[in-house]
C-alpha cells in the first residue's frame, strides 16, 4: 500500500514559504516607507510638479459636453418592433422568400443607420457644420455656435481643411489674417472686408454677414474660422455620435453625442432624428415605388404566363378530343371491357364450330346424331343440325322396325348424306366468318386497351397544366392585392419613429475629467521619484543594510551606525558640543553592548575594512570613546603605519609611537603612549614614523609583546589597522586580537566583495570576524533604532529650505 504523507510534513514547507514571502513583503513595505520618509521633499516637489502639469494639461483641453436622446422604433401598427424596416418590408420579404431568398433584419440595422456617415452628411449640410468658429478662452478653445458674432458664407465647399482668423473691428469691418491649409499663404497681407462684401481670399470667395450677437461681441477679439470639406466634417461629428440599444427587450435606441458646445450638441441630436425620419419616409416611398414597379412587371409577366398555360390546356384537350378527363377515361374503360367480352364470345363460338366440324369429319358415314350446342351463333346451321338429327332418329327407328335395305331407309340415308354435306359446308363458312369477326374484335380490343392505358398519362399532364394554372392564378391575385397595399403605403407620409426623450445636454463638461487628471498627475508625481530611487537602487551593487550582509555571509553583525553629516577625520560623537543621547551616540552604545555580548572575555579588538573609505578610523576612535564611558581603561593603537590618519589628527605625523616600539628604540610604553590622547579616559598610541619594512615589523615578536603588555595595563585595546584587501597588515595584526571588527559602509562595500570576506572568515586568515554596518540611512527606516533613532532624546535641528537639496 502506498503511504500518504502526513498533513504536518506536506504543509510545513508551504507554510514556511508563505511566511517568508509575507516577511519579505513586510520588509519591502517598511523599506519603501522609510525611503519616503527619507526623501519626502523629493516626493513633495515631484507631486507639486505633477499636479501643476496636470492642472495645465486639463486647462489646455477643450471642454466637452455630452448630450443624449432616446427614440422609439415602431411598426405600422404602432406596436414596438425589433426593426421598423423589417415591418415595412415584410411584404417585399415575403415575395423574395417565394423565390427562396431569406431576408433578415433587426434593431441593429437601425443603430447602424443612425450613426452612418450618409446621415451625418445630411446633418452637416443642414446645420452648415462644415464651417466652425472658435476662440481662445484661457488655455483652451471654445466653440461659437448660436452666440457667434458673424457667419462666413463660402461660395463653394472646401476640398481640404483650411482656417483663418477673423478680427471684429469697428463699424462693421472684419480683418482676415493667418490663412492656413492653402497654398501661397506666407507673406499674405491682412484683408479688411465690410459686412456683406464679397471678397476673394486664399480660402476662396466668401462673404461675411453679422449675426444678432455682433453688437455685443467685444471689438478686437479674434475668431478662428475652420473650413472643412463636407466629408471631413461628417467624419468628425460621426466620431462623436454613438447609437446603442437601450435594452434587449425594448425597441428604444439611445443617441449620445459629445461636443465642445452644448447648443450645437442639442441641435445635432435633434437634426439626426429629423434626418432619420425623413430618410425613413424617403426610403419607404422609394422602396414602395420600386416595389410597385416590380409588382407591375410581375403582374404583366404572370398574366402572360397564365394565358400561355390556359392556351396550352385548351390545345391539349382539343388535340386529344377531351372535354372531361374523368368521363373520357370511364368511356374508354367500358369500351375496352366490351371489346374483350366480344373476343371471348367469338373465341368460344369458333371453338364450338371447329369441334362440330371435327365431329362431322370423324363420324363420316355413321348414322349418329350431331351434338346440339345451345345459343349457337349461326341459326341456319343450328336448324340444319336439328333437321339432321330428326332424320337420323327417323331413319334409325325405321331401320330397327325393318331392314336397312328398305327403300324408305335408303331414301333417308341419301337425305342424311346430302344434309351432312350441307352442314359441313355451312360449318366451314361459319368458322371462317367467326375467324374474321374474331380478328376484328381482337383489333378493337387492342385499340381500346391502348387508349385506356394512355388515359393516366394524359390525365397527369392535364393535372400538371391545371396546377400551373392555379398557381399562376393565385400569384396573380396576390400581386393585385399587394399593388393596392403599396399604393396605399405610397399615400402615407409618416415615419414610424418617435422621439420619446428630447436631447438633454449635461450642464458641466464630461471631459476633461479634472479630478482624474489631477489624481493621475499626483500619482505620476509620486511614482517618478519612486521610480528614480528604484532604478538607482537596482543599479547599485553595494550593500544598503545589514540584511544584505546577513543574506550573503555567515558573519555576525554587531550593529549599524547612522549617517552623520559634516564629519571630519577627528569627529567624536561623545566629544564636547555633541549631544550625549544623539542617534550616533546611542548606536555606539549598542555596539559596545554587542561586543560585550559577543565575548565577555575579549580585550583586544582589531578594526579593519575591505577597502579604504569605509570609516574604520571613525569607528575605532568612537568605539574606544564609548568603551571609556563605562569607566574602563581604553587605549587606541594606530596600527595603520602606512597612512596613520589617527596619528595625524591626534598626535601629529612626527610623533613617536608603534614603529619605534617595534624597532626597539623605545621599550617603555610610557614614553610613546599619549595619556588621554583621544579624550579623557582613552589613551592613544600613535603609529610613529613610516618604516620601509612595515610587514616585517608587524610580524616580529615585539608586536605580541606589545599586545600582552597592553592587556595588562588596559581593560580594552583597539588596533586601528589597514584595509585587509589592500595590504597584508590587517591579517598580520589579527593574530594578537581577540575579535576582528570588519567595518562595511553602506554605498561603498560591494556585494560581490562579501564572498571574499566570507572566505576570510571561513579560512580563519582573520579570526573571529564580526561586522559593523556604517553610514546607514536611518531616516529611510520605517521604525526606530534604539532610543536615539526612533524616539530620539536629542533635539531636532531645523534645516533651511535650501539645505534640503
PDB file of N, CA and C in Angstrom, residues 173-253:
ATOM      1  N   UNK A 173     -16.607  96.164 -39.752  1.00  0.00           N
ATOM      2  CA  UNK A 173     -15.499  95.683 -40.582  1.00  0.00           C
ATOM      3  C   UNK A 173     -14.878  94.441 -39.946  1.00  0.00           C
ATOM      4  N   UNK A 174     -14.240  93.669 -40.787  1.00  0.00           N
ATOM      5  CA  UNK A 174     -13.584  92.438 -40.345  1.00  0.00           C
ATOM      6  C   UNK A 174     -12.217  92.358 -40.991  1.00  0.00           C
ATOM      7  N   UNK A 175     -11.228  91.908 -40.209  1.00  0.00           N
ATOM      8  CA  UNK A 175      -9.864  91.752 -40.712  1.00  0.00           C
ATOM      9  C   UNK A 175      -9.533  90.269 -40.759  1.00  0.00           C
ATOM     10  N   UNK A 176      -9.137  89.801 -41.949  1.00  0.00           N
ATOM     11  CA  UNK A 176      -8.828  88.387 -42.159  1.00  0.00           C
ATOM     12  C   UNK A 176      -7.320  88.211 -42.169  1.00  0.00           C
ATOM     13  N   UNK A 177      -6.795  87.311 -41.305  1.00  0.00           N
ATOM     14  CA  UNK A 177      -5.352  87.069 -41.198  1.00  0.00           C
ATOM     15  C   UNK A 177      -5.092  85.587 -40.980  1.00  0.00           C
ATOM     16  N   UNK A 178      -3.806  85.246 -40.998  1.00  0.00           N
ATOM     17  CA  UNK A 178      -3.323  83.896 -40.654  1.00  0.00           C
ATOM     18  C   UNK A 178      -4.072  82.815 -41.437  1.00  0.00           C
ATOM     19  N   UNK A 179      -3.965  82.864 -42.747  1.00  0.00           N
ATOM     20  CA  UNK A 179      -4.590  81.833 -43.584  1.00  0.00           C
ATOM     21  C   UNK A 179      -3.716  80.576 -43.536  1.00  0.00           C
ATOM     22  N   UNK A 180      -4.295  79.455 -43.241  1.00  0.00           N
ATOM     23  CA  UNK A 180      -3.574  78.184 -43.153  1.00  0.00           C
ATOM     24  C   UNK A 180      -4.335  77.098 -43.890  1.00  0.00           C
ATOM     25  N   UNK A 181      -3.559  76.116 -44.367  1.00  0.00           N
ATOM     26  CA  UNK A 181      -4.170  74.987 -45.055  1.00  0.00           C
ATOM     27  C   UNK A 181      -4.310  75.170 -46.542  1.00  0.00           C
ATOM     28  N   UNK A 182      -3.851  76.297 -47.075  1.00  0.00           N
ATOM     29  CA  UNK A 182      -3.907  76.551 -48.517  1.00  0.00           C
ATOM     30  C   UNK A 182      -2.528  76.990 -48.980  1.00  0.00           C
ATOM     31  N   UNK A 183      -2.309  76.914 -50.255  1.00  0.00           N
ATOM     32  CA  UNK A 183      -1.017  77.258 -50.828  1.00  0.00           C
ATOM     33  C   UNK A 183      -0.851  78.778 -50.892  1.00  0.00           C
ATOM     34  N   UNK A 184       0.426  79.168 -50.886  1.00  0.00           N
ATOM     35  CA  UNK A 184       0.790  80.573 -51.078  1.00  0.00           C
ATOM     36  C   UNK A 184       0.109  81.477 -50.062  1.00  0.00           C
ATOM     37  N   UNK A 185       0.203  81.080 -48.780  1.00  0.00           N
ATOM     38  CA  UNK A 185      -0.369  81.919 -47.725  1.00  0.00           C
ATOM     39  C   UNK A 185       0.695  82.709 -46.988  1.00  0.00           C
ATOM     40  N   UNK A 186       1.959  82.342 -47.170  1.00  0.00           N
ATOM     41  CA  UNK A 186       3.024  83.054 -46.469  1.00  0.00           C
ATOM     42  C   UNK A 186       3.173  84.465 -47.041  1.00  0.00           C
ATOM     43  N   UNK A 187       3.331  85.378 -46.157  1.00  0.00           N
ATOM     44  CA  UNK A 187       3.514  86.759 -46.576  1.00  0.00           C
ATOM     45  C   UNK A 187       2.241  87.444 -47.018  1.00  0.00           C
ATOM     46  N   UNK A 188       1.116  86.800 -46.814  1.00  0.00           N
ATOM     47  CA  UNK A 188      -0.159  87.420 -47.189  1.00  0.00           C
ATOM     48  C   UNK A 188      -0.471  88.575 -46.252  1.00  0.00           C
ATOM     49  N   UNK A 189      -0.820  89.673 -46.831  1.00  0.00           N
ATOM     50  CA  UNK A 189      -1.205  90.820 -46.018  1.00  0.00           C
ATOM     51  C   UNK A 189      -2.620  90.621 -45.508  1.00  0.00           C
ATOM     52  N   UNK A 190      -2.948  91.185 -44.345  1.00  0.00           N
ATOM     53  CA  UNK A 190      -4.320  91.078 -43.839  1.00  0.00           C
ATOM     54  C   UNK A 190      -5.319  91.674 -44.823  1.00  0.00           C
ATOM     55  N   UNK A 191      -6.496  91.069 -44.851  1.00  0.00           N
ATOM     56  CA  UNK A 191      -7.565  91.528 -45.740  1.00  0.00           C
ATOM     57  C   UNK A 191      -8.666  92.121 -44.876  1.00  0.00           C
ATOM     58  N   UNK A 192      -9.041  93.351 -45.177  1.00  0.00           N
ATOM     59  CA  UNK A 192     -10.127  94.016 -44.461  1.00  0.00           C
ATOM     60  C   UNK A 192     -11.357  94.027 -45.351  1.00  0.00           C
ATOM     61  N   UNK A 193     -12.464  93.591 -44.798  1.00  0.00           N
ATOM     62  CA  UNK A 193     -13.692  93.473 -45.575  1.00  0.00           C
ATOM     63  C   UNK A 193     -14.848  93.991 -44.734  1.00  0.00           C
ATOM     64  N   UNK A 194     -15.816  94.581 -45.398  1.00  0.00           N
ATOM     65  CA  UNK A 194     -17.009  95.069 -44.714  1.00  0.00           C
ATOM     66  C   UNK A 194     -18.087  93.975 -44.742  1.00  0.00           C
ATOM     67  N   UNK A 195     -19.046  94.112 -43.860  1.00  0.00           N
ATOM     68  CA  UNK A 195     -20.126  93.135 -43.779  1.00  0.00           C
ATOM     69  C   UNK A 195     -20.917  93.112 -45.077  1.00  0.00           C
ATOM     70  N   UNK A 196     -21.151  91.910 -45.569  1.00  0.00           N
ATOM     71  CA  UNK A 196     -21.906  91.722 -46.800  1.00  0.00           C
ATOM     72  C   UNK A 196     -21.106  91.885 -48.060  1.00  0.00           C
ATOM     73  N   UNK A 197     -19.830  92.216 -47.958  1.00  0.00           N
ATOM     74  CA  UNK A 197     -18.985  92.420 -49.139  1.00  0.00           C
ATOM     75  C   UNK A 197     -18.326  91.095 -49.530  1.00  0.00           C
ATOM     76  N   UNK A 198     -18.474  90.730 -50.797  1.00  0.00           N
ATOM     77  CA  UNK A 198     -17.830  89.526 -51.302  1.00  0.00           C
ATOM     78  C   UNK A 198     -16.360  89.812 -51.566  1.00  0.00           C
ATOM     79  N   UNK A 199     -15.497  88.923 -51.119  1.00  0.00           N
ATOM     80  CA  UNK A 199     -14.072  89.131 -51.257  1.00  0.00           C
ATOM     81  C   UNK A 199     -13.413  87.799 -51.589  1.00  0.00           C
ATOM     82  N   UNK A 200     -12.354  87.864 -52.376  1.00  0.00           N
ATOM     83  CA  UNK A 200     -11.580  86.671 -52.738  1.00  0.00           C
ATOM     84  C   UNK A 200     -10.405  86.546 -51.785  1.00  0.00           C
ATOM     85  N   UNK A 201     -10.315  85.404 -51.134  1.00  0.00           N
ATOM     86  CA  UNK A 201      -9.255  85.131 -50.160  1.00  0.00           C
ATOM     87  C   UNK A 201      -8.542  83.833 -50.546  1.00  0.00           C
ATOM     88  N   UNK A 202      -7.431  83.545 -49.882  1.00  0.00           N
ATOM     89  CA  UNK A 202      -6.779  82.247 -50.153  1.00  0.00           C
ATOM     90  C   UNK A 202      -7.685  81.056 -49.876  1.00  0.00           C
ATOM     91  N   UNK A 203      -8.710  81.223 -49.047  1.00  0.00           N
ATOM     92  CA  UNK A 203      -9.642  80.129 -48.762  1.00  0.00           C
ATOM     93  C   UNK A 203     -10.785  80.085 -49.762  1.00  0.00           C
ATOM     94  N   UNK A 204     -10.808  81.005 -50.713  1.00  0.00           N
ATOM     95  CA  UNK A 204     -11.875  81.058 -51.692  1.00  0.00           C
ATOM     96  C   UNK A 204     -12.681  82.334 -51.547  1.00  0.00           C
ATOM     97  N   UNK A 205     -13.646  82.486 -52.415  1.00  0.00           N
ATOM     98  CA  UNK A 205     -14.501  83.674 -52.372  1.00  0.00           C
ATOM     99  C   UNK A 205     -15.543  83.494 -51.272  1.00  0.00           C
ATOM    100  N   UNK A 206     -15.686  84.546 -50.442  1.00  0.00           N
ATOM    101  CA  UNK A 206     -16.571  84.427 -49.293  1.00  0.00           C
ATOM    102  C   UNK A 206     -17.227  85.765 -48.999  1.00  0.00           C
ATOM    103  N   UNK A 207     -18.245  85.691 -48.159  1.00  0.00           N
ATOM    104  CA  UNK A 207     -18.969  86.867 -47.692  1.00  0.00           C
ATOM    105  C   UNK A 207     -19.224  86.710 -46.208  1.00  0.00           C
ATOM    106  N   UNK A 208     -19.038  87.805 -45.447  1.00  0.00           N
ATOM    107  CA  UNK A 208     -19.258  87.788 -44.004  1.00  0.00           C
ATOM    108  C   UNK A 208     -20.476  88.641 -43.690  1.00  0.00           C
ATOM    109  N   UNK A 209     -21.419  88.036 -42.963  1.00  0.00           N
ATOM    110  CA  UNK A 209     -22.622  88.765 -42.555  1.00  0.00           C
ATOM    111  C   UNK A 209     -22.726  88.743 -41.044  1.00  0.00           C
ATOM    112  N   UNK A 210     -23.072  89.896 -40.418  1.00  0.00           N
ATOM    113  CA  UNK A 210     -23.192  89.931 -38.954  1.00  0.00           C
ATOM    114  C   UNK A 210     -24.378  89.098 -38.484  1.00  0.00           C
ATOM    115  N   UNK A 211     -24.238  88.546 -37.286  1.00  0.00           N
ATOM    116  CA  UNK A 211     -25.310  87.820 -36.628  1.00  0.00           C
ATOM    117  C   UNK A 211     -25.911  88.687 -35.531  1.00  0.00           C
ATOM    118  N   UNK A 212     -27.022  88.259 -34.921  1.00  0.00           N
ATOM    119  CA  UNK A 212     -27.636  89.077 -33.867  1.00  0.00           C
ATOM    120  C   UNK A 212     -26.690  89.407 -32.715  1.00  0.00           C
ATOM    121  N   UNK A 213     -25.707  88.564 -32.434  1.00  0.00           N
ATOM    122  CA  UNK A 213     -24.793  88.836 -31.328  1.00  0.00           C
ATOM    123  C   UNK A 213     -23.610  89.690 -31.701  1.00  0.00           C
ATOM    124  N   UNK A 214     -23.630  90.315 -32.871  1.00  0.00           N
ATOM    125  CA  UNK A 214     -22.476  91.087 -33.341  1.00  0.00           C
ATOM    126  C   UNK A 214     -22.223  92.308 -32.460  1.00  0.00           C
ATOM    127  N   UNK A 215     -23.266  93.039 -32.102  1.00  0.00           N
ATOM    128  CA  UNK A 215     -23.094  94.267 -31.330  1.00  0.00           C
ATOM    129  C   UNK A 215     -22.576  93.992 -29.928  1.00  0.00           C
ATOM    130  N   UNK A 216     -22.918  92.851 -29.355  1.00  0.00           N
ATOM    131  CA  UNK A 216     -22.474  92.532 -28.003  1.00  0.00           C
ATOM    132  C   UNK A 216     -21.079  91.928 -27.957  1.00  0.00           C
ATOM    133  N   UNK A 217     -20.561  91.543 -29.124  1.00  0.00           N
ATOM    134  CA  UNK A 217     -19.255  90.889 -29.155  1.00  0.00           C
ATOM    135  C   UNK A 217     -18.155  91.929 -28.993  1.00  0.00           C
ATOM    136  N   UNK A 218     -17.139  91.654 -28.129  1.00  0.00           N
ATOM    137  CA  UNK A 218     -16.064  92.634 -27.920  1.00  0.00           C
ATOM    138  C   UNK A 218     -15.292  92.885 -29.218  1.00  0.00           C
ATOM    139  N   UNK A 219     -15.052  94.145 -29.487  1.00  0.00           N
ATOM    140  CA  UNK A 219     -14.302  94.508 -30.676  1.00  0.00           C
ATOM    141  C   UNK A 219     -12.821  94.232 -30.444  1.00  0.00           C
ATOM    142  N   UNK A 220     -12.168  93.809 -31.486  1.00  0.00           N
ATOM    143  CA  UNK A 220     -10.758  93.473 -31.407  1.00  0.00           C
ATOM    144  C   UNK A 220     -10.476  92.026 -31.075  1.00  0.00           C
ATOM    145  N   UNK A 221     -11.497  91.247 -30.740  1.00  0.00           N
ATOM    146  CA  UNK A 221     -11.310  89.829 -30.443  1.00  0.00           C
ATOM    147  C   UNK A 221     -11.129  89.044 -31.741  1.00  0.00           C
ATOM    148  N   UNK A 222     -10.309  88.007 -31.651  1.00  0.00           N
ATOM    149  CA  UNK A 222     -10.055  87.161 -32.808  1.00  0.00           C
ATOM    150  C   UNK A 222     -10.912  85.904 -32.742  1.00  0.00           C
ATOM    151  N   UNK A 223     -11.486  85.552 -33.861  1.00  0.00           N
ATOM    152  CA  UNK A 223     -12.269  84.322 -34.004  1.00  0.00           C
ATOM    153  C   UNK A 223     -11.618  83.480 -35.088  1.00  0.00           C
ATOM    154  N   UNK A 224     -11.323  82.231 -34.782  1.00  0.00           N
ATOM    155  CA  UNK A 224     -10.736  81.315 -35.765  1.00  0.00           C
ATOM    156  C   UNK A 224     -11.853  80.620 -36.516  1.00  0.00           C
ATOM    157  N   UNK A 225     -11.841  80.754 -37.842  1.00  0.00           N
ATOM    158  CA  UNK A 225     -12.851  80.138 -38.706  1.00  0.00           C
ATOM    159  C   UNK A 225     -12.225  78.905 -39.355  1.00  0.00           C
ATOM    160  N   UNK A 226     -12.796  77.752 -39.093  1.00  0.00           N
ATOM    161  CA  UNK A 226     -12.322  76.488 -39.667  1.00  0.00           C
ATOM    162  C   UNK A 226     -13.259  76.099 -40.801  1.00  0.00           C
ATOM    163  N   UNK A 227     -12.685  75.803 -41.959  1.00  0.00           N
ATOM    164  CA  UNK A 227     -13.488  75.399 -43.113  1.00  0.00           C
ATOM    165  C   UNK A 227     -13.109  73.963 -43.488  1.00  0.00           C
ATOM    166  N   UNK A 228     -14.051  73.038 -43.268  1.00  0.00           N
ATOM    167  CA  UNK A 228     -13.832  71.624 -43.566  1.00  0.00           C
ATOM    168  C   UNK A 228     -14.546  71.264 -44.869  1.00  0.00           C
ATOM    169  N   UNK A 229     -14.077  70.199 -45.463  1.00  0.00           N
ATOM    170  CA  UNK A 229     -14.865  69.616 -46.542  1.00  0.00           C
ATOM    171  C   UNK A 229     -16.053  68.881 -45.925  1.00  0.00           C
ATOM    172  N   UNK A 230     -17.178  68.761 -46.643  1.00  0.00           N
ATOM    173  CA  UNK A 230     -18.342  68.072 -46.051  1.00  0.00           C
ATOM    174  C   UNK A 230     -18.023  66.658 -45.579  1.00  0.00           C
ATOM    175  N   UNK A 231     -17.164  65.953 -46.298  1.00  0.00           N
ATOM    176  CA  UNK A 231     -16.826  64.591 -45.887  1.00  0.00           C
ATOM    177  C   UNK A 231     -16.051  64.590 -44.573  1.00  0.00           C
ATOM    178  N   UNK A 232     -15.064  65.510 -44.464  1.00  0.00           N
ATOM    179  CA  UNK A 232     -14.273  65.565 -43.229  1.00  0.00           C
ATOM    180  C   UNK A 232     -15.143  65.976 -42.043  1.00  0.00           C
ATOM    181  N   UNK A 233     -16.012  66.978 -42.244  1.00  0.00           N
ATOM    182  CA  UNK A 233     -16.912  67.395 -41.166  1.00  0.00           C
ATOM    183  C   UNK A 233     -17.834  66.257 -40.747  1.00  0.00           C
ATOM    184  N   UNK A 234     -18.340  65.507 -41.739  1.00  0.00           N
ATOM    185  CA  UNK A 234     -19.207  64.366 -41.402  1.00  0.00           C
ATOM    186  C   UNK A 234     -18.439  63.319 -40.601  1.00  0.00           C
ATOM    187  N   UNK A 235     -17.196  63.067 -40.981  1.00  0.00           N
ATOM    188  CA  UNK A 235     -16.385  62.108 -40.224  1.00  0.00           C
ATOM    189  C   UNK A 235     -16.151  62.600 -38.795  1.00  0.00           C
ATOM    190  N   UNK A 236     -15.898  63.889 -38.632  1.00  0.00           N
ATOM    191  CA  UNK A 236     -15.622  64.431 -37.291  1.00  0.00           C
ATOM    192  C   UNK A 236     -16.833  64.242 -36.382  1.00  0.00           C
ATOM    193  N   UNK A 237     -18.005  64.660 -36.854  1.00  0.00           N
ATOM    194  CA  UNK A 237     -19.184  64.590 -35.989  1.00  0.00           C
ATOM    195  C   UNK A 237     -19.717  63.164 -35.879  1.00  0.00           C
ATOM    196  N   UNK A 238     -19.447  62.353 -36.875  1.00  0.00           N
ATOM    197  CA  UNK A 238     -19.855  60.946 -36.743  1.00  0.00           C
ATOM    198  C   UNK A 238     -19.049  60.256 -35.657  1.00  0.00           C
ATOM    199  N   UNK A 239     -17.760  60.620 -35.543  1.00  0.00           N
ATOM    200  CA  UNK A 239     -16.938  60.018 -34.493  1.00  0.00           C
ATOM    201  C   UNK A 239     -17.402  60.418 -33.094  1.00  0.00           C
ATOM    202  N   UNK A 240     -18.118  61.548 -32.988  1.00  0.00           N
ATOM    203  CA  UNK A 240     -18.612  61.991 -31.682  1.00  0.00           C
ATOM    204  C   UNK A 240     -19.997  61.430 -31.371  1.00  0.00           C
ATOM    205  N   UNK A 241     -20.657  60.828 -32.359  1.00  0.00           N
ATOM    206  CA  UNK A 241     -22.008  60.310 -32.170  1.00  0.00           C
ATOM    207  C   UNK A 241     -21.971  58.802 -32.004  1.00  0.00           C
ATOM    208  N   UNK A 242     -22.767  58.310 -31.089  1.00  0.00           N
ATOM    209  CA  UNK A 242     -22.890  56.868 -30.905  1.00  0.00           C
ATOM    210  C   UNK A 242     -24.359  56.527 -30.704  1.00  0.00           C
ATOM    211  N   UNK A 243     -24.763  55.387 -31.247  1.00  0.00           N
ATOM    212  CA  UNK A 243     -26.133  54.889 -31.109  1.00  0.00           C
ATOM    213  C   UNK A 243     -26.067  53.480 -30.552  1.00  0.00           C
ATOM    214  N   UNK A 244     -26.964  53.184 -29.627  1.00  0.00           N
ATOM    215  CA  UNK A 244     -26.959  51.864 -28.996  1.00  0.00           C
ATOM    216  C   UNK A 244     -28.372  51.512 -28.566  1.00  0.00           C
ATOM    217  N   UNK A 245     -28.613  50.220 -28.416  1.00  0.00           N
ATOM    218  CA  UNK A 245     -29.912  49.752 -27.927  1.00  0.00           C
ATOM    219  C   UNK A 245     -30.056  50.083 -26.448  1.00  0.00           C
ATOM    220  N   UNK A 246     -31.238  50.595 -26.102  1.00  0.00           N
ATOM    221  CA  UNK A 246     -31.499  50.918 -24.699  1.00  0.00           C
ATOM    222  C   UNK A 246     -31.514  49.648 -23.860  1.00  0.00           C
ATOM    223  N   UNK A 247     -32.136  48.604 -24.392  1.00  0.00           N
ATOM    224  CA  UNK A 247     -32.140  47.291 -23.752  1.00  0.00           C
ATOM    225  C   UNK A 247     -32.515  46.268 -24.811  1.00  0.00           C
ATOM    226  N   UNK A 248     -32.234  45.027 -24.517  1.00  0.00           N
ATOM    227  CA  UNK A 248     -32.520  43.954 -25.473  1.00  0.00           C
ATOM    228  C   UNK A 248     -34.011  43.671 -25.593  1.00  0.00           C
ATOM    229  N   UNK A 249     -34.776  44.037 -24.581  1.00  0.00           N
ATOM    230  CA  UNK A 249     -36.210  43.718 -24.595  1.00  0.00           C
ATOM    231  C   UNK A 249     -37.060  44.822 -25.208  1.00  0.00           C
ATOM    232  N   UNK A 250     -36.483  45.984 -25.487  1.00  0.00           N
ATOM    233  CA  UNK A 250     -37.270  47.106 -25.994  1.00  0.00           C
ATOM    234  C   UNK A 250     -36.813  47.486 -27.388  1.00  0.00           C
ATOM    235  N   UNK A 251     -37.552  48.436 -27.979  1.00  0.00           N
ATOM    236  CA  UNK A 251     -37.209  48.959 -29.303  1.00  0.00           C
ATOM    237  C   UNK A 251     -36.718  50.394 -29.192  1.00  0.00           C
ATOM    238  N   UNK A 252     -36.110  50.723 -28.060  1.00  0.00           N
ATOM    239  CA  UNK A 252     -35.583  52.058 -27.825  1.00  0.00           C
ATOM    240  C   UNK A 252     -34.122  52.123 -28.244  1.00  0.00           C
ATOM    241  N   UNK A 253     -33.741  53.234 -28.863  1.00  0.00           N
ATOM    242  CA  UNK A 253     -32.365  53.469 -29.280  1.00  0.00           C
ATOM    243  C   UNK A 253     -31.892  54.759 -28.617  1.00  0.00           C
TER     244      UNK A 253
END
